[in-house]
Amino acid sequence: MKVGLVLGAGGVVGAAYHAGALTALEQDLGWDARTAEVIVGTSAGSLIAALLRSNVPASDLAAWTVGAPLSPDGTALADALHPEFDPVSLRMLLRMPRMPHPQAVWSTLRNPLPFDPMRALVTHLADGKRSLGEHIEFLGDGWPGKATFVCASRRRTGRRVVFGRSRVPDDGLPAAVAASCAVPGYFAPVVVDGEQYIDGGIGSSTNADTVRDCDLDLVIAVSPMSTTATLPRYSLERLLRARAGEQLRRELSLLRRKGMRTVMLEPGEEVLSHTTADFMSEAHVNDIVAAAFLETGAQLREPERAAALAGLGPPHRHVAA
C-alpha cells in the first residue's frame, strides 16, 4: 500500500501532538511512519517530517519530547536540545504591520476571487526576531532520498512554495524546515536560495492537496490545528480551529476524487485540556503526548477510519502511554 503522510502546523504543542498520534499508529496498527511513500510537512510538521526521514521512529519522537531514553534508531536526536522559546504574546500582533509588496497587490488585483483576508493579515505581520536555524542544524545539509515536501510561503507575496516537490533547495533541509516554521511576528523570515520565506501554514495548516498528483492509495493527515472538540461559539480558538479543519476537509475531498482513501486525525477535548494560547510552550507537552496517544488510539478504532486504514498493518492491542 502506498501511503502519504501529511503533518500539519502547530508549534511546540503541535509537535507533541504529532509524537503521540504517530506513536499510536505505530503501536496500534504496526505502521511505521518512516515508510510513508510521501511525507508533507508544514511548520512544526516539517520538523517531524525531517526527523522521520532521518530514520527517527515515532516512538523516539515521543520519548525525546517527554525526556525518556531513546532507542538506537533515535541517534539523530542525541544532539538535539529542547530550546526554550519566549512566550507567545498579543504584542506580536499589535506592532505596525509590513506594507504589502507591490507584486502581492498586483496579483490580488488581477485575480481577486481567491483573496483570503486571514492569509493577507498574517502574511503582513511585523517580522519577528527569533531564529530556529541554530536548533535544527543537526538535520544536516542534504535532502531525504524519499519524497519529502516542505511547505513554506514567499514573504513578499504569501504564495505557497513546496520544497522537495518540483525543486530541492540548494540551502538544504534545515533551511527549508526553518522557513516552514517561521511564524510571522514570532520568527524572523528565513532566506532560502536568496529569497525570504515565512511559515508554510499561513494559507493552510496542512497543505494536503500537495500530494494530489502522487500515486497513493491512502493519505493520513495529522492535524494539530483542528479539533473534534466542541468549543465556545464565539471564541477565537474555535474560529481558528474551524478554519483549519474546513481547509483540510476540502483538501482531502480533492484527494478522494483522485481515488485516494483519506484519514484525518485531530485533537479532541483531552488534548485541548492541556493546551493554551501559547503554542510555543513546553509546559504541558508530556500530557499532550499521552493524551494524543490515547485519543488517536480511540479514533483508529472508529468504524469509518478503521475501514479506510484496512490493510495498513497488523492490529496490535492498544496500551497506555
PDB file of C-alpha atoms in Angstrom:
ATOM      1  CA  MET A   1       0.000   0.000   0.000  1.00  0.00           C
ATOM      2  CA  LYS A   2       1.333   3.415  -0.986  1.00  0.00           C
ATOM      3  CA  VAL A   3       0.729   5.810   1.902  1.00  0.00           C
ATOM      4  CA  GLY A   4       1.066   9.573   2.026  1.00  0.00           C
ATOM      5  CA  LEU A   5       1.535  11.207   5.429  1.00  0.00           C
ATOM      6  CA  VAL A   6       0.506  14.839   5.963  1.00  0.00           C
ATOM      7  CA  LEU A   7       1.845  16.547   9.103  1.00  0.00           C
ATOM      8  CA  GLY A   8       0.263  19.881   9.973  1.00  0.00           C
ATOM      9  CA  ALA A   9       1.328  23.039  11.780  1.00  0.00           C
ATOM     10  CA  GLY A  10       1.022  23.743  15.494  1.00  0.00           C
ATOM     11  CA  GLY A  11       4.261  24.927  17.096  1.00  0.00           C
ATOM     12  CA  VAL A  12       5.788  23.070  20.034  1.00  0.00           C
ATOM     13  CA  VAL A  13       2.320  21.903  21.078  1.00  0.00           C
ATOM     14  CA  GLY A  14       1.645  20.581  17.576  1.00  0.00           C
ATOM     15  CA  ALA A  15       4.937  18.683  17.503  1.00  0.00           C
ATOM     16  CA  ALA A  16       3.996  16.990  20.793  1.00  0.00           C
ATOM     17  CA  TYR A  17       0.630  16.028  19.306  1.00  0.00           C
ATOM     18  CA  HIS A  18       2.361  14.536  16.256  1.00  0.00           C
ATOM     19  CA  ALA A  19       4.631  12.482  18.505  1.00  0.00           C
ATOM     20  CA  GLY A  20       1.702  10.951  20.387  1.00  0.00           C
ATOM     21  CA  ALA A  21      -0.520  10.406  17.353  1.00  0.00           C
ATOM     22  CA  LEU A  22       2.193   8.787  15.222  1.00  0.00           C
ATOM     23  CA  THR A  23       3.190   6.538  18.111  1.00  0.00           C
ATOM     24  CA  ALA A  24      -0.423   5.330  18.313  1.00  0.00           C
ATOM     25  CA  LEU A  25      -0.287   4.438  14.611  1.00  0.00           C
ATOM     26  CA  GLU A  26       2.956   2.571  15.262  1.00  0.00           C
ATOM     27  CA  GLN A  27       1.750   0.708  18.346  1.00  0.00           C
ATOM     28  CA  ASP A  28      -1.873   0.033  17.382  1.00  0.00           C
ATOM     29  CA  LEU A  29      -1.565  -0.715  13.683  1.00  0.00           C
ATOM     30  CA  GLY A  30       2.062  -1.741  13.403  1.00  0.00           C
ATOM     31  CA  TRP A  31       2.615   1.008  10.822  1.00  0.00           C
ATOM     32  CA  ASP A  32       5.979   2.775  10.774  1.00  0.00           C
ATOM     33  CA  ALA A  33       5.568   6.395   9.638  1.00  0.00           C
ATOM     34  CA  ARG A  34       9.119   6.311   8.254  1.00  0.00           C
ATOM     35  CA  THR A  35       7.880   4.030   5.466  1.00  0.00           C
ATOM     36  CA  ALA A  36       5.452   6.590   4.018  1.00  0.00           C
ATOM     37  CA  GLU A  37       5.784   6.993   0.254  1.00  0.00           C
ATOM     38  CA  VAL A  38       5.447  10.766   0.589  1.00  0.00           C
ATOM     39  CA  ILE A  39       5.586  12.949   3.686  1.00  0.00           C
ATOM     40  CA  VAL A  40       4.253  16.520   3.613  1.00  0.00           C
ATOM     41  CA  GLY A  41       5.357  18.792   6.454  1.00  0.00           C
ATOM     42  CA  THR A  42       4.063  22.240   7.304  1.00  0.00           C
ATOM     43  CA  SER A  43       5.637  24.366  10.045  1.00  0.00           C
ATOM     44  CA  ALA A  44       6.026  22.062  13.094  1.00  0.00           C
ATOM     45  CA  GLY A  45       5.047  19.176  10.840  1.00  0.00           C
ATOM     46  CA  SER A  46       8.051  19.884   8.607  1.00  0.00           C
ATOM     47  CA  LEU A  47      10.420  19.240  11.518  1.00  0.00           C
ATOM     48  CA  ILE A  48       8.651  15.969  12.329  1.00  0.00           C
ATOM     49  CA  ALA A  49       8.838  15.020   8.632  1.00  0.00           C
ATOM     50  CA  ALA A  50      12.580  15.729   8.582  1.00  0.00           C
ATOM     51  CA  LEU A  51      13.126  13.600  11.689  1.00  0.00           C
ATOM     52  CA  LEU A  52      11.158  10.684  10.262  1.00  0.00           C
ATOM     53  CA  ARG A  53      13.250  10.902   7.097  1.00  0.00           C
ATOM     54  CA  SER A  54      16.344  10.910   9.341  1.00  0.00           C
ATOM     55  CA  ASN A  55      15.204   7.424  10.427  1.00  0.00           C
ATOM     56  CA  VAL A  56      13.817   8.519  13.818  1.00  0.00           C
ATOM     57  CA  PRO A  57      10.764   6.350  14.652  1.00  0.00           C
ATOM     58  CA  ALA A  58       7.591   7.835  16.097  1.00  0.00           C
ATOM     59  CA  SER A  59       8.205   6.183  19.456  1.00  0.00           C
ATOM     60  CA  ASP A  60      11.530   8.030  19.738  1.00  0.00           C
ATOM     61  CA  LEU A  61       9.854  11.312  18.840  1.00  0.00           C
ATOM     62  CA  ALA A  62       7.578  10.741  21.817  1.00  0.00           C
ATOM     63  CA  ALA A  63      10.461   9.630  24.051  1.00  0.00           C
ATOM     64  CA  TRP A  64      12.550  12.695  23.166  1.00  0.00           C
ATOM     65  CA  THR A  65       9.602  15.016  23.779  1.00  0.00           C
ATOM     66  CA  VAL A  66       8.972  13.688  27.284  1.00  0.00           C
ATOM     67  CA  GLY A  67      12.652  13.208  28.148  1.00  0.00           C
ATOM     68  CA  ALA A  68      12.652   9.390  28.122  1.00  0.00           C
ATOM     69  CA  PRO A  69      15.582   7.237  26.884  1.00  0.00           C
ATOM     70  CA  LEU A  70      15.958   6.842  23.123  1.00  0.00           C
ATOM     71  CA  SER A  71      16.309   3.641  21.149  1.00  0.00           C
ATOM     72  CA  PRO A  72      19.342   3.044  18.872  1.00  0.00           C
ATOM     73  CA  ASP A  73      17.246   4.391  15.971  1.00  0.00           C
ATOM     74  CA  GLY A  74      16.844   7.718  17.769  1.00  0.00           C
ATOM     75  CA  THR A  75      20.511   8.690  17.456  1.00  0.00           C
ATOM     76  CA  ALA A  76      19.640  11.652  15.199  1.00  0.00           C
ATOM     77  CA  LEU A  77      18.040  13.242  18.282  1.00  0.00           C
ATOM     78  CA  ALA A  78      21.019  12.601  20.565  1.00  0.00           C
ATOM     79  CA  ASP A  79      22.460  16.077  19.951  1.00  0.00           C
ATOM     80  CA  ALA A  80      19.095  17.860  19.698  1.00  0.00           C
ATOM     81  CA  LEU A  81      18.330  20.194  22.583  1.00  0.00           C
ATOM     82  CA  HIS A  82      14.972  21.314  23.904  1.00  0.00           C
ATOM     83  CA  PRO A  83      15.112  25.033  23.052  1.00  0.00           C
ATOM     84  CA  GLU A  84      13.449  27.494  25.404  1.00  0.00           C
ATOM     85  CA  PHE A  85      11.193  29.764  23.370  1.00  0.00           C
ATOM     86  CA  ASP A  86       9.767  33.066  24.553  1.00  0.00           C
ATOM     87  CA  PRO A  87       6.041  33.005  25.335  1.00  0.00           C
ATOM     88  CA  VAL A  88       3.695  33.998  22.527  1.00  0.00           C
ATOM     89  CA  SER A  89       2.080  37.340  23.372  1.00  0.00           C
ATOM     90  CA  LEU A  90      -0.554  39.686  21.964  1.00  0.00           C
ATOM     91  CA  ARG A  91       2.125  42.334  21.425  1.00  0.00           C
ATOM     92  CA  MET A  92       3.341  40.384  18.404  1.00  0.00           C
ATOM     93  CA  LEU A  93       0.038  41.136  16.674  1.00  0.00           C
ATOM     94  CA  LEU A  94      -0.146  44.792  17.714  1.00  0.00           C
ATOM     95  CA  ARG A  95       3.092  46.017  16.152  1.00  0.00           C
ATOM     96  CA  MET A  96       2.963  48.050  12.953  1.00  0.00           C
ATOM     97  CA  PRO A  97       2.383  45.587  10.078  1.00  0.00           C
ATOM     98  CA  ARG A  98       4.543  45.482   6.964  1.00  0.00           C
ATOM     99  CA  MET A  99       3.391  47.271   3.855  1.00  0.00           C
ATOM    100  CA  PRO A 100       2.195  44.888   1.105  1.00  0.00           C
ATOM    101  CA  HIS A 101       4.716  44.176  -1.629  1.00  0.00           C
ATOM    102  CA  PRO A 102       3.654  45.693  -4.998  1.00  0.00           C
ATOM    103  CA  GLN A 103       3.765  42.231  -6.564  1.00  0.00           C
ATOM    104  CA  ALA A 104       1.256  40.946  -3.985  1.00  0.00           C
ATOM    105  CA  VAL A 105      -1.055  43.910  -4.594  1.00  0.00           C
ATOM    106  CA  TRP A 106      -0.915  43.463  -8.360  1.00  0.00           C
ATOM    107  CA  SER A 107      -1.555  39.728  -8.068  1.00  0.00           C
ATOM    108  CA  THR A 108      -4.664  40.366  -5.936  1.00  0.00           C
ATOM    109  CA  LEU A 109      -5.997  42.985  -8.322  1.00  0.00           C
ATOM    110  CA  ARG A 110      -5.564  40.664 -11.294  1.00  0.00           C
ATOM    111  CA  ASN A 111      -7.216  37.714  -9.570  1.00  0.00           C
ATOM    112  CA  PRO A 112      -9.305  38.874  -6.572  1.00  0.00           C
ATOM    113  CA  LEU A 113     -11.523  35.774  -6.158  1.00  0.00           C
ATOM    114  CA  PRO A 114      -9.030  33.602  -4.184  1.00  0.00           C
ATOM    115  CA  PHE A 115      -8.231  36.511  -1.807  1.00  0.00           C
ATOM    116  CA  ASP A 116      -8.015  35.258   1.787  1.00  0.00           C
ATOM    117  CA  PRO A 117      -8.181  38.106   4.378  1.00  0.00           C
ATOM    118  CA  MET A 118      -6.727  35.949   7.167  1.00  0.00           C
ATOM    119  CA  ARG A 119      -3.807  34.901   4.998  1.00  0.00           C
ATOM    120  CA  ALA A 120      -3.180  38.529   3.974  1.00  0.00           C
ATOM    121  CA  LEU A 121      -3.277  39.677   7.601  1.00  0.00           C
ATOM    122  CA  VAL A 122      -0.849  37.043   8.862  1.00  0.00           C
ATOM    123  CA  THR A 123       1.498  37.484   5.888  1.00  0.00           C
ATOM    124  CA  HIS A 124       1.966  41.168   6.689  1.00  0.00           C
ATOM    125  CA  LEU A 125       2.531  40.933  10.426  1.00  0.00           C
ATOM    126  CA  ALA A 126       5.715  42.659  11.520  1.00  0.00           C
ATOM    127  CA  ASP A 127       8.741  40.386  11.251  1.00  0.00           C
ATOM    128  CA  GLY A 128       9.796  38.548  14.376  1.00  0.00           C
ATOM    129  CA  LYS A 129      13.407  38.422  15.563  1.00  0.00           C
ATOM    130  CA  ARG A 130      13.810  34.854  16.811  1.00  0.00           C
ATOM    131  CA  SER A 131      15.670  32.221  14.806  1.00  0.00           C
ATOM    132  CA  LEU A 132      15.107  28.482  14.664  1.00  0.00           C
ATOM    133  CA  GLY A 133      18.090  27.714  12.428  1.00  0.00           C
ATOM    134  CA  GLU A 134      20.649  27.011  15.157  1.00  0.00           C
ATOM    135  CA  HIS A 135      18.342  24.446  16.776  1.00  0.00           C
ATOM    136  CA  ILE A 136      17.964  22.262  13.680  1.00  0.00           C
ATOM    137  CA  GLU A 137      21.482  22.219  12.266  1.00  0.00           C
ATOM    138  CA  PHE A 138      21.722  18.568  13.342  1.00  0.00           C
ATOM    139  CA  LEU A 139      19.456  17.670  10.389  1.00  0.00           C
ATOM    140  CA  GLY A 140      22.413  18.038   8.021  1.00  0.00           C
ATOM    141  CA  ASP A 141      22.598  19.765   4.629  1.00  0.00           C
ATOM    142  CA  GLY A 142      21.230  17.043   2.361  1.00  0.00           C
ATOM    143  CA  TRP A 143      17.706  16.209   1.285  1.00  0.00           C
ATOM    144  CA  PRO A 144      15.932  12.912   2.032  1.00  0.00           C
ATOM    145  CA  GLY A 145      16.107  10.290  -0.693  1.00  0.00           C
ATOM    146  CA  LYS A 146      12.393   9.503  -0.325  1.00  0.00           C
ATOM    147  CA  ALA A 147       9.719  12.041  -1.339  1.00  0.00           C
ATOM    148  CA  THR A 148       9.545  14.804   1.276  1.00  0.00           C
ATOM    149  CA  PHE A 149       7.562  18.013   0.717  1.00  0.00           C
ATOM    150  CA  VAL A 150       8.249  21.012   2.955  1.00  0.00           C
ATOM    151  CA  CYS A 151       5.741  23.850   2.610  1.00  0.00           C
ATOM    152  CA  ALA A 152       6.720  27.489   3.079  1.00  0.00           C
ATOM    153  CA  SER A 153       5.391  30.865   1.883  1.00  0.00           C
ATOM    154  CA  ARG A 154       7.148  33.615  -0.049  1.00  0.00           C
ATOM    155  CA  ARG A 155       7.409  36.620   2.250  1.00  0.00           C
ATOM    156  CA  ARG A 156       6.737  39.206  -0.444  1.00  0.00           C
ATOM    157  CA  THR A 157       3.547  37.600  -1.815  1.00  0.00           C
ATOM    158  CA  GLY A 158       2.375  34.985   0.686  1.00  0.00           C
ATOM    159  CA  ARG A 159       2.275  32.378  -2.095  1.00  0.00           C
ATOM    160  CA  ARG A 160       2.981  28.777  -1.174  1.00  0.00           C
ATOM    161  CA  VAL A 161       6.189  27.050  -2.218  1.00  0.00           C
ATOM    162  CA  VAL A 162       6.623  23.291  -1.825  1.00  0.00           C
ATOM    163  CA  PHE A 163      10.296  22.468  -1.405  1.00  0.00           C
ATOM    164  CA  GLY A 164      11.120  18.940  -2.493  1.00  0.00           C
ATOM    165  CA  ARG A 165       8.239  18.566  -4.926  1.00  0.00           C
ATOM    166  CA  SER A 166       9.465  20.399  -8.021  1.00  0.00           C
ATOM    167  CA  ARG A 167      12.856  21.505  -6.720  1.00  0.00           C
ATOM    168  CA  VAL A 168      15.203  20.793  -3.844  1.00  0.00           C
ATOM    169  CA  PRO A 169      16.721  23.982  -2.391  1.00  0.00           C
ATOM    170  CA  ASP A 170      20.483  24.367  -2.591  1.00  0.00           C
ATOM    171  CA  ASP A 171      20.479  25.566   1.025  1.00  0.00           C
ATOM    172  CA  GLY A 172      19.281  22.136   2.160  1.00  0.00           C
ATOM    173  CA  LEU A 173      16.723  20.648   4.515  1.00  0.00           C
ATOM    174  CA  PRO A 174      17.418  22.751   7.653  1.00  0.00           C
ATOM    175  CA  ALA A 175      16.830  25.990   5.721  1.00  0.00           C
ATOM    176  CA  ALA A 176      13.568  24.695   4.266  1.00  0.00           C
ATOM    177  CA  VAL A 177      12.334  23.490   7.675  1.00  0.00           C
ATOM    178  CA  ALA A 178      13.291  26.790   9.340  1.00  0.00           C
ATOM    179  CA  ALA A 179      11.410  28.669   6.610  1.00  0.00           C
ATOM    180  CA  SER A 180       8.344  26.465   7.014  1.00  0.00           C
ATOM    181  CA  CYS A 181       8.383  27.134  10.787  1.00  0.00           C
ATOM    182  CA  ALA A 182       8.946  30.925  10.550  1.00  0.00           C
ATOM    183  CA  VAL A 183       5.673  32.042  12.167  1.00  0.00           C
ATOM    184  CA  PRO A 184       5.132  35.724  11.231  1.00  0.00           C
ATOM    185  CA  GLY A 185       5.540  38.061  14.176  1.00  0.00           C
ATOM    186  CA  TYR A 186       7.488  35.449  16.167  1.00  0.00           C
ATOM    187  CA  PHE A 187      10.327  34.131  13.999  1.00  0.00           C
ATOM    188  CA  ALA A 188      12.347  36.163  11.529  1.00  0.00           C
ATOM    189  CA  PRO A 189      11.914  35.370   7.812  1.00  0.00           C
ATOM    190  CA  VAL A 190      14.340  32.729   6.542  1.00  0.00           C
ATOM    191  CA  VAL A 191      16.407  33.115   3.380  1.00  0.00           C
ATOM    192  CA  VAL A 192      16.402  30.036   1.156  1.00  0.00           C
ATOM    193  CA  ASP A 193      18.397  30.221  -2.071  1.00  0.00           C
ATOM    194  CA  GLY A 194      18.446  34.011  -1.899  1.00  0.00           C
ATOM    195  CA  GLU A 195      14.724  34.624  -1.235  1.00  0.00           C
ATOM    196  CA  GLN A 196      12.901  35.258   2.031  1.00  0.00           C
ATOM    197  CA  TYR A 197      10.244  32.813   3.246  1.00  0.00           C
ATOM    198  CA  ILE A 198       7.825  32.596   6.157  1.00  0.00           C
ATOM    199  CA  ASP A 199       5.552  29.958   7.710  1.00  0.00           C
ATOM    200  CA  GLY A 200       4.035  27.458   5.309  1.00  0.00           C
ATOM    201  CA  GLY A 201       0.828  27.325   7.360  1.00  0.00           C
ATOM    202  CA  ILE A 202      -0.472  30.816   6.660  1.00  0.00           C
ATOM    203  CA  GLY A 203      -2.748  29.605   3.855  1.00  0.00           C
ATOM    204  CA  SER A 204      -3.377  26.056   5.075  1.00  0.00           C
ATOM    205  CA  SER A 205      -2.145  24.421   8.242  1.00  0.00           C
ATOM    206  CA  THR A 206      -1.803  21.079   6.421  1.00  0.00           C
ATOM    207  CA  ASN A 207      -1.390  21.573   2.628  1.00  0.00           C
ATOM    208  CA  ALA A 208      -2.651  18.047   1.965  1.00  0.00           C
ATOM    209  CA  ASP A 209      -3.506  18.969  -1.627  1.00  0.00           C
ATOM    210  CA  THR A 210       0.209  18.980  -2.471  1.00  0.00           C
ATOM    211  CA  VAL A 211       0.040  15.191  -2.958  1.00  0.00           C
ATOM    212  CA  ARG A 212      -2.827  15.359  -5.462  1.00  0.00           C
ATOM    213  CA  ASP A 213      -0.597  14.249  -8.344  1.00  0.00           C
ATOM    214  CA  CYS A 214       1.113  11.451  -6.395  1.00  0.00           C
ATOM    215  CA  ASP A 215       0.316   7.782  -6.917  1.00  0.00           C
ATOM    216  CA  LEU A 216      -1.072   6.946  -3.470  1.00  0.00           C
ATOM    217  CA  ASP A 217      -3.623   4.521  -2.083  1.00  0.00           C
ATOM    218  CA  LEU A 218      -4.104   6.194   1.286  1.00  0.00           C
ATOM    219  CA  VAL A 219      -3.368   9.616   2.801  1.00  0.00           C
ATOM    220  CA  ILE A 220      -3.188  10.024   6.589  1.00  0.00           C
ATOM    221  CA  ALA A 221      -3.446  13.658   7.689  1.00  0.00           C
ATOM    222  CA  VAL A 222      -2.435  14.560  11.248  1.00  0.00           C
ATOM    223  CA  SER A 223      -3.884  17.993  12.019  1.00  0.00           C
ATOM    224  CA  PRO A 224      -2.935  19.568  15.377  1.00  0.00           C
ATOM    225  CA  MET A 225      -4.632  22.862  14.468  1.00  0.00           C
ATOM    226  CA  SER A 226      -8.177  21.496  14.036  1.00  0.00           C
ATOM    227  CA  THR A 227     -10.247  19.603  16.593  1.00  0.00           C
ATOM    228  CA  THR A 228     -13.059  17.140  17.211  1.00  0.00           C
ATOM    229  CA  ALA A 229     -13.961  19.001  20.436  1.00  0.00           C
ATOM    230  CA  THR A 230     -16.859  21.443  20.813  1.00  0.00           C
ATOM    231  CA  LEU A 231     -15.520  24.894  21.648  1.00  0.00           C
ATOM    232  CA  PRO A 232     -17.307  28.069  22.830  1.00  0.00           C
ATOM    233  CA  ARG A 233     -19.241  29.504  19.896  1.00  0.00           C
ATOM    234  CA  TYR A 234     -17.615  32.935  19.678  1.00  0.00           C
ATOM    235  CA  SER A 235     -14.077  32.071  20.787  1.00  0.00           C
ATOM    236  CA  LEU A 236     -11.040  32.897  18.674  1.00  0.00           C
ATOM    237  CA  GLU A 237      -9.778  29.334  19.152  1.00  0.00           C
ATOM    238  CA  ARG A 238     -12.983  27.936  17.657  1.00  0.00           C
ATOM    239  CA  LEU A 239     -12.644  30.273  14.662  1.00  0.00           C
ATOM    240  CA  LEU A 240      -9.021  29.277  14.003  1.00  0.00           C
ATOM    241  CA  ARG A 241      -9.538  25.547  14.530  1.00  0.00           C
ATOM    242  CA  ALA A 242     -12.704  25.509  12.429  1.00  0.00           C
ATOM    243  CA  ARG A 243     -10.824  27.244   9.607  1.00  0.00           C
ATOM    244  CA  ALA A 244      -8.021  24.676   9.782  1.00  0.00           C
ATOM    245  CA  GLY A 245     -10.474  21.773   9.785  1.00  0.00           C
ATOM    246  CA  GLU A 246     -12.572  23.091   6.904  1.00  0.00           C
ATOM    247  CA  GLN A 247      -9.469  23.726   4.817  1.00  0.00           C
ATOM    248  CA  LEU A 248      -8.177  20.190   5.414  1.00  0.00           C
ATOM    249  CA  ARG A 249     -11.547  18.620   4.629  1.00  0.00           C
ATOM    250  CA  ARG A 250     -11.597  20.433   1.276  1.00  0.00           C
ATOM    251  CA  GLU A 251      -8.091  19.182   0.554  1.00  0.00           C
ATOM    252  CA  LEU A 252      -8.961  15.601   1.464  1.00  0.00           C
ATOM    253  CA  SER A 253     -12.113  15.777  -0.658  1.00  0.00           C
ATOM    254  CA  LEU A 254      -9.923  16.646  -3.628  1.00  0.00           C
ATOM    255  CA  LEU A 255      -7.706  13.639  -2.914  1.00  0.00           C
ATOM    256  CA  ARG A 256     -10.696  11.300  -2.657  1.00  0.00           C
ATOM    257  CA  ARG A 257     -11.833  12.480  -6.089  1.00  0.00           C
ATOM    258  CA  LYS A 258      -8.411  11.323  -7.273  1.00  0.00           C
ATOM    259  CA  GLY A 259      -9.161   7.834  -5.933  1.00  0.00           C
ATOM    260  CA  MET A 260      -7.213   8.033  -2.668  1.00  0.00           C
ATOM    261  CA  ARG A 261      -8.560   6.899   0.688  1.00  0.00           C
ATOM    262  CA  THR A 262      -8.107   9.506   3.413  1.00  0.00           C
ATOM    263  CA  VAL A 263      -7.957   9.519   7.207  1.00  0.00           C
ATOM    264  CA  MET A 264      -7.940  12.684   9.310  1.00  0.00           C
ATOM    265  CA  LEU A 265      -6.573  12.624  12.858  1.00  0.00           C
ATOM    266  CA  GLU A 266      -7.082  15.662  15.088  1.00  0.00           C
ATOM    267  CA  PRO A 267      -7.032  16.504  18.807  1.00  0.00           C
ATOM    268  CA  GLY A 268     -10.104  16.202  20.995  1.00  0.00           C
ATOM    269  CA  GLU A 269     -11.148  17.514  24.377  1.00  0.00           C
ATOM    270  CA  GLU A 270      -8.472  15.703  26.408  1.00  0.00           C
ATOM    271  CA  VAL A 271      -5.597  17.111  24.319  1.00  0.00           C
ATOM    272  CA  LEU A 272      -7.097  20.600  24.340  1.00  0.00           C
ATOM    273  CA  SER A 273      -7.450  20.487  28.125  1.00  0.00           C
ATOM    274  CA  HIS A 274      -3.629  20.660  28.243  1.00  0.00           C
ATOM    275  CA  THR A 275      -3.138  23.431  25.654  1.00  0.00           C
ATOM    276  CA  THR A 276      -3.085  27.216  25.984  1.00  0.00           C
ATOM    277  CA  ALA A 277      -2.895  30.130  23.573  1.00  0.00           C
ATOM    278  CA  ASP A 278       0.904  29.853  23.784  1.00  0.00           C
ATOM    279  CA  PHE A 279       1.606  27.293  21.056  1.00  0.00           C
ATOM    280  CA  MET A 280       5.355  27.521  21.768  1.00  0.00           C
ATOM    281  CA  SER A 281       5.059  26.428  25.404  1.00  0.00           C
ATOM    282  CA  GLU A 282       6.617  23.169  26.612  1.00  0.00           C
ATOM    283  CA  ALA A 283       4.770  23.351  29.934  1.00  0.00           C
ATOM    284  CA  HIS A 284       2.333  20.510  29.201  1.00  0.00           C
ATOM    285  CA  VAL A 285       3.974  18.550  26.381  1.00  0.00           C
ATOM    286  CA  ASN A 286       4.163  15.328  28.425  1.00  0.00           C
ATOM    287  CA  ASP A 287       0.409  15.434  28.979  1.00  0.00           C
ATOM    288  CA  ILE A 288      -0.216  16.299  25.326  1.00  0.00           C
ATOM    289  CA  VAL A 289       1.840  13.340  24.068  1.00  0.00           C
ATOM    290  CA  ALA A 290      -0.025  10.943  26.372  1.00  0.00           C
ATOM    291  CA  ALA A 291      -3.451  12.382  25.527  1.00  0.00           C
ATOM    292  CA  ALA A 292      -2.707  12.373  21.786  1.00  0.00           C
ATOM    293  CA  PHE A 293      -1.646   8.724  22.001  1.00  0.00           C
ATOM    294  CA  LEU A 294      -4.851   7.669  23.742  1.00  0.00           C
ATOM    295  CA  GLU A 295      -7.209   9.853  21.686  1.00  0.00           C
ATOM    296  CA  THR A 296      -5.665   8.708  18.421  1.00  0.00           C
ATOM    297  CA  GLY A 297      -5.971   5.095  19.527  1.00  0.00           C
ATOM    298  CA  ALA A 298      -9.694   5.652  20.067  1.00  0.00           C
ATOM    299  CA  GLN A 299     -10.052   7.354  16.684  1.00  0.00           C
ATOM    300  CA  LEU A 300      -8.296   4.469  14.924  1.00  0.00           C
ATOM    301  CA  ARG A 301     -10.930   2.097  16.275  1.00  0.00           C
ATOM    302  CA  GLU A 302     -13.839   4.111  14.865  1.00  0.00           C
ATOM    303  CA  PRO A 303     -15.502   2.123  12.031  1.00  0.00           C
ATOM    304  CA  GLU A 304     -15.034   4.693   9.259  1.00  0.00           C
ATOM    305  CA  ARG A 305     -11.354   5.274   9.991  1.00  0.00           C
ATOM    306  CA  ALA A 306     -10.729   1.576  10.608  1.00  0.00           C
ATOM    307  CA  ALA A 307     -12.209   0.754   7.197  1.00  0.00           C
ATOM    308  CA  ALA A 308     -10.040   3.341   5.454  1.00  0.00           C
ATOM    309  CA  LEU A 309      -6.945   2.025   7.256  1.00  0.00           C
ATOM    310  CA  ALA A 310      -7.683  -1.630   6.494  1.00  0.00           C
ATOM    311  CA  GLY A 311      -4.538  -3.349   5.280  1.00  0.00           C
ATOM    312  CA  LEU A 312      -2.179  -0.718   6.671  1.00  0.00           C
ATOM    313  CA  GLY A 313      -0.618  -3.103   9.169  1.00  0.00           C
ATOM    314  CA  PRO A 314      -1.312  -5.945  11.595  1.00  0.00           C
ATOM    315  CA  PRO A 315      -3.569  -4.947  14.518  1.00  0.00           C
ATOM    316  CA  HIS A 316      -1.987  -4.529  17.920  1.00  0.00           C
ATOM    317  CA  ARG A 317      -3.555  -4.165  21.274  1.00  0.00           C
ATOM    318  CA  HIS A 318      -3.604  -0.532  22.458  1.00  0.00           C
ATOM    319  CA  VAL A 319      -1.523   0.128  25.543  1.00  0.00           C
ATOM    320  CA  ALA A 320      -1.258   3.169  27.787  1.00  0.00           C
ATOM    321  CA  ALA A 321       1.468   5.722  27.096  1.00  0.00           C
TER     322      ALA A 321
END
